[in-house]
Amino acid sequence: MKKVVISTGGGDAPGLNAVIYAVVHACYRRGWEVYGSRSGYRGFLDYDDMVQLTPKIVEGIYATGGTILGSTNKGSPFNMPVENLAGEIKYVDVSDKILKNFKRMGFDCHIAIGGDGSLHLAQQFAEKGMPVIGVPKTIDNDLEATDRTFGFDTAVSTATEALDKLHSTAKSHDRVMVVEVMGRDSGWIALYSGISGGADVILLPEIPFDMEKVCDKISDNELHEKHYSIVVVAEGAVERGGKVFNKGSGELGREEAILGGVGDYVADEIRKRTGKDTRSLVLGHLQRGGSPTTFDRLLALRFGTAAVRMVEAGIFNHMVALAASQMSSVPIKEAIRSRKKVNLESDKVLTARNVGICLGD
Ligand code: F6P
């Protein structure tokens, strides 16, 4: 009999609930108990936020977006902002308390579902002696040690659907539509949705862009009697010699910057330089919402059950991964070493170039 605890950390992604569902069912088949820590590590600090999970509680959740446990990308337990009686903010390390409570509650393993930030925390706890298994989540698909993270396929489908819809309005008005998509410093969402959604221009963080080249493509469309254009811009895309559009952190305990603004910039430049009517929109959190696609559901269910098989086999401090279509595992330490970028020699990039999409270079 084992006792397992799950947490979901960082930005949510479609498929989180499917992982929870899979872990709960796989544990129950083995006669084990499963608990969920609400809002990342909060359940380890306050017992009211630690909930027992049963097949009844997780009924049907594999098909739903978000996370029934809640999530946060603020307040690392190693540097948590706490307000004292005088209203001052002090940063405290509550990791020892979390480890003590983990032991006191009798857990054998913590299954931490998260992206880069949450897996860094999982590694820090592993180093303190907590047996941890990571499950790779992020719509950005930027984790190096797995071929795919769940959430990405759904985000790409949402972005592609949006591009499909924008074609008709762009065409009706002979306009340029600039669409900013998520992805942080990686261009996976922009590249996959841009190719599938018939973009004329895709700007990726991996290729610093030249506004002249972008405008040349729009003028070329005009020459070929295509009077509208669709431009997809990754939020982390950077102009040659320029900087990432960064809105700062702005939220207490949040370490990562909030990106955004490059879409508006690109739209303004296109308007000024080509004289074309241009509109921009930010797809934003729509990409994180909704029901997971079949691909993401299945991947999440596979990850969740593989994680429980790892607990059974005593393989800790590893992250479950997808490698050549199979479930495998890698040490968390290796999984967080670097972020996965778009390979500029890959056939997807070649596909984009071969169908005439401008990549800003
Ligand atoms: O990492 C996932 C992600 O959606 C990024 O693509 C995006 O930059 C960020 O999270 C947005 O974070 P928040 O939900 O805190 O605004």
Tab-separated table of C-alpha atoms and ligand atoms in Angstrom:
chain	number	residue	atom	x	y	z
A	1	MET	CA	0.000	0.000	0.000
A	2	LYS	CA	1.416	3.350	-1.025
A	3	LYS	CA	0.324	6.924	-0.528
A	4	VAL	CA	0.883	9.298	-3.451
A	5	VAL	CA	0.357	13.055	-3.660
A	6	ILE	CA	-0.165	15.024	-6.902
A	7	SER	CA	0.269	18.734	-7.556
A	8	THR	CA	-0.251	20.902	-10.638
A	9	GLY	CA	2.067	23.909	-10.939
A	10	GLY	CA	2.728	26.820	-13.306
A	11	GLY	CA	0.371	28.009	-16.029
A	12	ASP	CA	-2.474	25.578	-16.645
A	13	ALA	CA	-2.637	23.490	-19.821
A	14	PRO	CA	-5.378	21.322	-21.324
A	15	GLY	CA	-4.710	17.749	-20.195
A	16	LEU	CA	-3.861	18.421	-16.525
A	17	ASN	CA	-7.131	16.847	-15.413
A	18	ALA	CA	-6.515	13.819	-17.636
A	19	VAL	CA	-3.180	13.216	-15.838
A	20	ILE	CA	-4.920	13.502	-12.455
A	21	TYR	CA	-7.622	11.075	-13.638
A	22	ALA	CA	-5.014	8.575	-14.843
A	23	VAL	CA	-2.953	8.748	-11.642
A	24	VAL	CA	-6.021	8.294	-9.427
A	25	HIS	CA	-7.300	5.298	-11.381
A	26	ALA	CA	-3.901	3.619	-11.721
A	27	CYS	CA	-3.294	4.030	-7.971
A	28	TYR	CA	-6.744	2.744	-7.037
A	29	ARG	CA	-6.217	-0.369	-9.175
A	30	ARG	CA	-3.184	-1.016	-6.972
A	31	GLY	CA	-4.987	-0.346	-3.706
A	32	TRP	CA	-3.010	2.866	-3.067
A	33	GLU	CA	-4.256	6.188	-1.693
A	34	VAL	CA	-3.972	9.427	-3.695
A	35	TYR	CA	-4.105	13.010	-2.454
A	36	GLY	CA	-4.024	16.290	-4.323
A	37	SER	CA	-2.291	19.433	-3.105
A	38	ARG	CA	-4.268	22.503	-4.076
A	39	SER	CA	-2.583	25.389	-5.858
A	40	GLY	CA	0.865	23.842	-6.230
A	41	TYR	CA	2.450	23.298	-2.799
A	42	ARG	CA	-0.289	24.956	-0.714
A	43	GLY	CA	-1.658	21.593	0.469
A	44	PHE	CA	1.686	20.792	2.093
A	45	LEU	CA	1.421	23.950	4.191
A	46	ASP	CA	-2.241	23.856	5.090
A	47	TYR	CA	-4.018	20.514	5.579
A	48	ASP	CA	-7.307	22.040	4.428
A	49	ASP	CA	-5.723	22.349	0.989
A	50	MET	CA	-4.775	18.669	0.837
A	51	VAL	CA	-7.671	16.652	-0.599
A	52	GLN	CA	-8.094	12.931	-0.987
A	53	LEU	CA	-8.815	11.996	-4.613
A	54	THR	CA	-11.016	9.053	-5.510
A	55	PRO	CA	-12.376	7.699	-8.795
A	56	LYS	CA	-15.721	9.299	-7.873
A	57	ILE	CA	-14.128	12.738	-7.476
A	58	VAL	CA	-12.294	12.532	-10.803
A	59	GLU	CA	-15.198	11.076	-12.772
A	60	GLY	CA	-15.213	12.459	-16.333
A	61	ILE	CA	-12.475	15.040	-15.740
A	62	TYR	CA	-10.141	13.617	-18.427
A	63	ALA	CA	-12.131	15.613	-21.000
A	64	THR	CA	-12.056	18.967	-19.218
A	65	GLY	CA	-9.632	21.897	-19.391
A	66	GLY	CA	-7.893	23.534	-16.424
A	67	THR	CA	-7.019	21.657	-13.240
A	68	ILE	CA	-9.359	20.599	-10.448
A	69	LEU	CA	-6.462	21.209	-8.038
A	70	GLY	CA	-5.756	24.802	-9.073
A	71	SER	CA	-2.323	26.044	-10.039
A	72	THR	CA	0.002	28.970	-9.551
A	73	ASN	CA	3.092	30.422	-11.150
A	74	LYS	CA	3.829	32.668	-8.168
A	75	GLY	CA	5.614	32.178	-4.865
A	76	SER	CA	8.380	29.569	-4.989
A	77	PRO	CA	8.386	27.662	-1.648
A	78	PHE	CA	12.116	28.428	-1.500
A	79	ASN	CA	11.478	32.166	-1.676
A	80	MET	CA	7.886	32.806	-0.714
A	81	PRO	CA	6.580	36.342	-0.184
A	82	VAL	CA	4.838	36.664	3.173
A	83	GLU	CA	3.263	39.845	4.540
A	84	ASN	CA	4.067	40.555	8.204
A	85	LEU	CA	1.836	42.415	10.688
A	86	ALA	CA	3.379	45.738	9.685
A	87	GLY	CA	2.312	45.093	6.084
A	88	GLU	CA	5.895	44.512	4.933
A	89	ILE	CA	6.712	41.729	2.495
A	90	LYS	CA	9.435	39.316	3.591
A	91	TYR	CA	10.698	36.413	1.502
A	92	VAL	CA	10.916	33.143	3.432
A	93	ASP	CA	12.017	29.600	2.647
A	94	VAL	CA	9.201	27.209	3.589
A	95	SER	CA	10.706	24.147	1.888
A	96	ASP	CA	11.747	22.453	5.173
A	97	LYS	CA	8.195	22.771	6.450
A	98	ILE	CA	6.845	21.266	3.226
A	99	LEU	CA	9.251	18.322	3.455
A	100	LYS	CA	8.387	17.769	7.112
A	101	ASN	CA	4.659	17.755	6.330
A	102	PHE	CA	5.196	15.466	3.331
A	103	LYS	CA	6.802	12.944	5.714
A	104	ARG	CA	4.293	13.523	8.503
A	105	MET	CA	1.409	12.828	6.114
A	106	GLY	CA	3.079	9.542	5.213
A	107	PHE	CA	3.500	10.105	1.482
A	108	ASP	CA	5.751	7.802	-0.530
A	109	CYS	CA	5.973	9.969	-3.629
A	110	HIS	CA	5.033	13.355	-5.042
A	111	ILE	CA	3.914	13.424	-8.677
A	112	ALA	CA	4.601	16.999	-9.769
A	113	ILE	CA	2.834	17.949	-12.991
A	114	GLY	CA	4.390	21.067	-14.441
A	115	GLY	CA	6.593	22.892	-16.896
A	116	ASP	CA	10.101	24.193	-16.569
A	117	GLY	CA	9.506	26.240	-13.380
A	118	SER	CA	7.604	23.495	-11.526
A	119	LEU	CA	10.169	20.890	-12.537
A	120	HIS	CA	12.974	23.100	-11.179
A	121	LEU	CA	11.113	23.147	-7.864
A	122	ALA	CA	10.598	19.369	-8.054
A	123	GLN	CA	14.350	18.923	-8.548
A	124	GLN	CA	15.094	21.156	-5.538
A	125	PHE	CA	12.746	19.021	-3.409
A	126	ALA	CA	14.295	15.817	-4.795
A	127	GLU	CA	17.678	17.126	-3.635
A	128	LYS	CA	16.219	17.661	-0.155
A	129	GLY	CA	15.067	14.029	-0.030
A	130	MET	CA	11.489	14.071	-1.352
A	131	PRO	CA	10.869	11.199	-3.814
A	132	VAL	CA	9.483	13.012	-6.857
A	133	ILE	CA	8.235	12.119	-10.326
A	134	GLY	CA	7.758	14.891	-12.878
A	135	VAL	CA	5.091	14.972	-15.583
A	136	PRO	CA	5.852	17.425	-18.423
A	137	LYS	CA	3.132	19.972	-19.059
A	138	THR	CA	3.160	23.184	-21.049
A	139	ILE	CA	1.412	24.586	-24.080
A	140	ASP	CA	4.825	26.003	-25.083
A	141	ASN	CA	6.297	22.517	-25.834
A	142	ASP	CA	9.683	23.857	-24.723
A	143	LEU	CA	10.922	20.993	-22.521
A	144	GLU	CA	14.044	19.478	-24.004
A	145	ALA	CA	13.781	15.907	-22.700
A	146	THR	CA	10.416	14.949	-24.161
A	147	ASP	CA	9.254	14.910	-27.786
A	148	ARG	CA	5.995	16.519	-26.680
A	149	THR	CA	4.391	18.108	-23.645
A	150	PHE	CA	0.637	17.814	-23.263
A	151	GLY	CA	-1.336	21.019	-23.818
A	152	PHE	CA	0.638	21.964	-26.921
A	153	ASP	CA	-1.589	20.165	-29.414
A	154	THR	CA	-4.716	21.842	-28.009
A	155	ALA	CA	-3.082	25.286	-28.071
A	156	VAL	CA	-2.009	24.768	-31.684
A	157	SER	CA	-5.513	23.624	-32.658
A	158	THR	CA	-7.043	26.701	-31.033
A	159	ALA	CA	-4.578	29.019	-32.770
A	160	THR	CA	-5.092	27.298	-36.135
A	161	GLU	CA	-8.859	27.589	-35.821
A	162	ALA	CA	-8.468	31.298	-35.064
A	163	LEU	CA	-6.297	31.759	-38.162
A	164	ASP	CA	-8.869	29.935	-40.304
A	165	LYS	CA	-11.507	32.386	-39.092
A	166	LEU	CA	-9.312	35.421	-39.671
A	167	HIS	CA	-8.783	34.578	-43.336
A	168	SER	CA	-12.339	35.454	-44.323
A	169	THR	CA	-12.449	38.810	-42.543
A	170	ALA	CA	-8.931	39.736	-43.727
A	171	LYS	CA	-9.957	38.911	-47.299
A	172	SER	CA	-13.268	40.801	-47.123
A	173	HIS	CA	-11.461	43.988	-46.100
A	174	ASP	CA	-8.158	43.565	-47.978
A	175	ARG	CA	-6.398	43.798	-44.646
A	176	VAL	CA	-3.306	42.536	-42.941
A	177	MET	CA	-4.144	40.657	-39.732
A	178	VAL	CA	-1.334	40.226	-37.212
A	179	VAL	CA	-1.899	37.521	-34.612
A	180	GLU	CA	0.284	37.252	-31.510
A	181	VAL	CA	0.480	33.757	-30.041
A	182	MET	CA	2.001	32.386	-26.825
A	183	GLY	CA	5.104	30.222	-26.451
A	184	ARG	CA	7.577	32.322	-24.443
A	185	ASP	CA	11.074	31.993	-25.944
A	186	SER	CA	10.151	29.141	-28.281
A	187	GLY	CA	8.276	29.381	-31.547
A	188	TRP	CA	6.511	26.002	-31.552
A	189	ILE	CA	2.940	27.306	-31.347
A	190	ALA	CA	3.611	30.024	-33.928
A	191	LEU	CA	5.283	27.633	-36.371
A	192	TYR	CA	2.787	24.769	-36.162
A	193	SER	CA	-0.329	26.944	-36.222
A	194	GLY	CA	1.105	29.339	-38.791
A	195	ILE	CA	1.875	26.582	-41.294
A	196	SER	CA	-1.430	24.784	-40.677
A	197	GLY	CA	-3.429	28.022	-40.701
A	198	GLY	CA	-2.090	29.368	-44.006
A	199	ALA	CA	-0.034	32.286	-42.643
A	200	ASP	CA	1.951	34.450	-45.049
A	201	VAL	CA	4.506	35.427	-42.413
A	202	ILE	CA	5.553	33.620	-39.210
A	203	LEU	CA	7.890	35.332	-36.775
A	204	LEU	CA	9.668	33.058	-34.296
A	205	PRO	CA	11.912	33.858	-31.325
A	206	GLU	CA	14.523	31.615	-32.974
A	207	ILE	CA	14.854	33.889	-36.059
A	208	PRO	CA	15.355	37.634	-35.380
A	209	PHE	CA	13.117	39.317	-37.916
A	210	ASP	CA	13.665	42.121	-40.395
A	211	MET	CA	10.614	44.388	-40.921
A	212	GLU	CA	11.715	45.049	-44.526
A	213	LYS	CA	11.427	41.332	-45.300
A	214	VAL	CA	8.009	41.139	-43.651
A	215	CYS	CA	6.754	44.104	-45.693
A	216	ASP	CA	8.303	42.711	-48.898
A	217	LYS	CA	6.169	39.599	-48.471
A	218	ILE	CA	3.020	41.692	-48.039
A	219	SER	CA	3.873	43.758	-51.139
A	220	ASP	CA	4.609	40.563	-53.037
A	221	ASN	CA	1.148	39.283	-52.148
A	222	GLU	CA	-0.296	42.497	-53.602
A	223	LEU	CA	1.677	41.996	-56.820
A	224	HIS	CA	0.170	38.542	-57.081
A	225	GLU	CA	-3.307	39.947	-56.541
A	226	LYS	CA	-3.654	38.632	-53.033
A	227	HIS	CA	-4.762	41.742	-51.200
A	228	TYR	CA	-4.765	40.388	-47.667
A	229	SER	CA	-2.119	38.781	-45.501
A	230	ILE	CA	-1.967	36.850	-42.255
A	231	VAL	CA	1.040	37.377	-39.987
A	232	VAL	CA	1.629	35.113	-36.969
A	233	VAL	CA	3.998	36.485	-34.342
A	234	ALA	CA	5.278	34.498	-31.373
A	235	GLU	CA	5.154	36.604	-28.197
A	236	GLY	CA	8.913	36.095	-27.775
A	237	ALA	CA	9.840	37.109	-31.344
A	238	VAL	CA	12.540	39.773	-31.559
A	239	GLU	CA	13.406	42.230	-34.303
A	240	ARG	CA	16.982	42.039	-35.540
A	241	GLY	CA	18.987	44.155	-33.069
A	242	GLY	CA	15.882	44.638	-30.888
A	243	LYS	CA	14.646	43.323	-27.569
A	244	VAL	CA	11.910	40.983	-26.341
A	245	PHE	CA	8.619	42.809	-25.624
A	246	ASN	CA	8.413	42.366	-21.888
A	247	LYS	CA	5.719	43.789	-19.604
A	248	GLY	CA	7.767	43.027	-16.473
A	249	SER	CA	6.650	40.688	-13.723
A	250	GLY	CA	4.193	42.961	-11.959
A	251	GLU	CA	2.890	40.243	-9.612
A	252	LEU	CA	4.173	39.471	-6.135
A	253	GLY	CA	6.271	36.308	-6.035
A	254	ARG	CA	6.281	35.865	-9.792
A	255	GLU	CA	9.717	35.337	-11.248
A	256	GLU	CA	9.052	35.116	-14.987
A	257	ALA	CA	8.323	38.216	-17.012
A	258	ILE	CA	4.962	38.641	-18.720
A	259	LEU	CA	5.615	38.808	-22.461
A	260	GLY	CA	3.486	40.646	-24.997
A	261	GLY	CA	3.267	43.629	-27.297
A	262	VAL	CA	5.279	42.494	-30.303
A	263	GLY	CA	2.091	41.882	-32.345
A	264	ASP	CA	1.007	45.519	-31.997
A	265	TYR	CA	4.504	46.697	-32.872
A	266	VAL	CA	4.637	44.574	-36.036
A	267	ALA	CA	1.139	45.728	-37.059
A	268	ASP	CA	2.067	49.420	-36.611
A	269	GLU	CA	5.225	49.007	-38.674
A	270	ILE	CA	3.339	47.216	-41.468
A	271	ARG	CA	0.700	49.965	-41.533
A	272	LYS	CA	3.362	52.706	-41.678
A	273	ARG	CA	5.573	51.015	-44.229
A	274	THR	CA	3.004	49.528	-46.640
A	275	GLY	CA	-0.019	51.766	-46.142
A	276	LYS	CA	-2.195	48.652	-45.804
A	277	ASP	CA	-5.079	48.563	-43.358
A	278	THR	CA	-3.714	46.421	-40.561
A	279	ARG	CA	-5.249	45.019	-37.400
A	280	SER	CA	-3.657	43.037	-34.626
A	281	LEU	CA	-5.000	40.680	-32.004
A	282	VAL	CA	-3.528	38.712	-29.135
A	283	LEU	CA	-4.886	35.169	-28.779
A	284	GLY	CA	-3.608	35.020	-25.215
A	285	HIS	CA	-5.171	32.638	-22.719
A	286	LEU	CA	-7.687	31.260	-25.220
A	287	GLN	CA	-4.765	28.996	-26.128
A	288	ARG	CA	-4.696	27.563	-22.618
A	289	GLY	CA	-8.428	27.004	-22.330
A	290	GLY	CA	-10.928	24.388	-23.313
A	291	SER	CA	-11.100	20.679	-23.578
A	292	PRO	CA	-7.876	18.833	-24.499
A	293	THR	CA	-7.656	17.416	-28.017
A	294	THR	CA	-7.636	13.638	-28.424
A	295	PHE	CA	-3.844	13.756	-28.811
A	296	ASP	CA	-3.369	15.691	-25.558
A	297	ARG	CA	-5.879	13.567	-23.652
A	298	LEU	CA	-4.215	10.362	-24.689
A	299	LEU	CA	-0.728	11.712	-24.005
A	300	ALA	CA	-1.804	12.965	-20.570
A	301	LEU	CA	-3.451	9.620	-19.704
A	302	ARG	CA	-0.307	7.798	-20.840
A	303	PHE	CA	1.939	10.122	-18.811
A	304	GLY	CA	-0.223	9.703	-15.695
A	305	THR	CA	-0.273	5.912	-15.764
A	306	ALA	CA	3.443	5.759	-16.678
A	307	ALA	CA	4.179	7.931	-13.631
A	308	VAL	CA	2.363	5.423	-11.384
A	309	ARG	CA	4.305	2.532	-12.941
A	310	MET	CA	7.462	4.469	-12.082
A	311	VAL	CA	6.338	4.777	-8.442
A	312	GLU	CA	5.759	1.016	-8.442
A	313	ALA	CA	9.214	0.357	-9.889
A	314	GLY	CA	10.838	2.762	-7.419
A	315	ILE	CA	12.143	5.108	-10.164
A	316	PHE	CA	12.170	8.516	-8.467
A	317	ASN	CA	13.506	11.960	-9.305
A	318	HIS	CA	12.788	11.281	-12.950
A	319	MET	CA	10.369	12.866	-15.382
A	320	VAL	CA	8.131	10.742	-17.554
A	321	ALA	CA	8.785	11.543	-21.219
A	322	LEU	CA	7.641	10.769	-24.744
A	323	ALA	CA	10.520	9.428	-26.824
A	324	ALA	CA	9.976	8.052	-30.334
A	325	SER	CA	6.255	7.557	-29.586
A	326	GLN	CA	6.978	5.497	-26.436
A	327	MET	CA	6.803	6.289	-22.728
A	328	SER	CA	10.249	6.659	-21.182
A	329	SER	CA	11.854	8.541	-18.317
A	330	VAL	CA	14.753	10.945	-17.816
A	331	PRO	CA	16.319	12.396	-14.655
A	332	ILE	CA	14.529	15.668	-13.859
A	333	LYS	CA	17.947	17.288	-13.613
A	334	GLU	CA	18.535	16.567	-17.308
A	335	ALA	CA	15.025	17.546	-18.315
A	336	ILE	CA	15.465	21.098	-17.018
A	337	ARG	CA	18.971	21.693	-18.338
A	338	SER	CA	17.826	23.765	-21.307
A	339	ARG	CA	14.678	24.801	-23.133
A	340	LYS	CA	13.744	23.215	-26.423
A	341	LYS	CA	13.896	25.588	-29.376
A	342	VAL	CA	12.642	25.157	-32.913
A	343	ASN	CA	15.335	23.453	-34.980
A	344	LEU	CA	15.859	25.721	-37.963
A	345	GLU	CA	16.959	22.807	-40.147
A	346	SER	CA	13.842	20.760	-39.358
A	347	ASP	CA	11.413	19.711	-42.070
A	348	LYS	CA	8.718	21.932	-40.511
A	349	VAL	CA	10.816	25.023	-41.077
A	350	LEU	CA	11.622	23.790	-44.582
A	351	THR	CA	7.920	23.163	-45.173
A	352	ALA	CA	7.156	26.751	-44.195
A	353	ARG	CA	9.811	28.121	-46.527
A	354	ASN	CA	8.847	25.768	-49.374
A	355	VAL	CA	5.206	26.847	-49.333
A	356	GLY	CA	6.332	30.460	-49.521
A	357	ILE	CA	5.885	31.555	-45.923
A	358	CYS	CA	8.214	34.400	-44.933
A	359	LEU	CA	10.042	33.789	-41.645
A	360	GLY	CA	11.239	37.365	-41.364
A	361	ASP	CA	14.775	36.632	-42.547
B	1	F6P	O1	4.074	28.966	-20.178
B	1	F6P	C1	2.760	29.004	-20.611
B	1	F6P	C2	2.339	30.414	-20.901
B	1	F6P	O2	1.009	30.398	-21.372
B	1	F6P	C3	3.238	31.183	-21.868
B	1	F6P	O3	3.036	30.818	-23.206
B	1	F6P	C4	2.897	32.607	-21.535
B	1	F6P	O4	3.946	33.494	-21.818
B	1	F6P	C5	2.667	32.547	-20.044
B	1	F6P	O5	2.354	31.198	-19.725
B	1	F6P	C6	1.544	33.429	-19.566
B	1	F6P	O6	1.506	33.364	-18.194
B	1	F6P	P1	0.313	33.982	-17.317
B	1	F6P	O7	-0.845	33.039	-17.404
B	1	F6P	O8	0.873	34.048	-15.958
B	1	F6P	O9	-0.011	35.307	-17.909
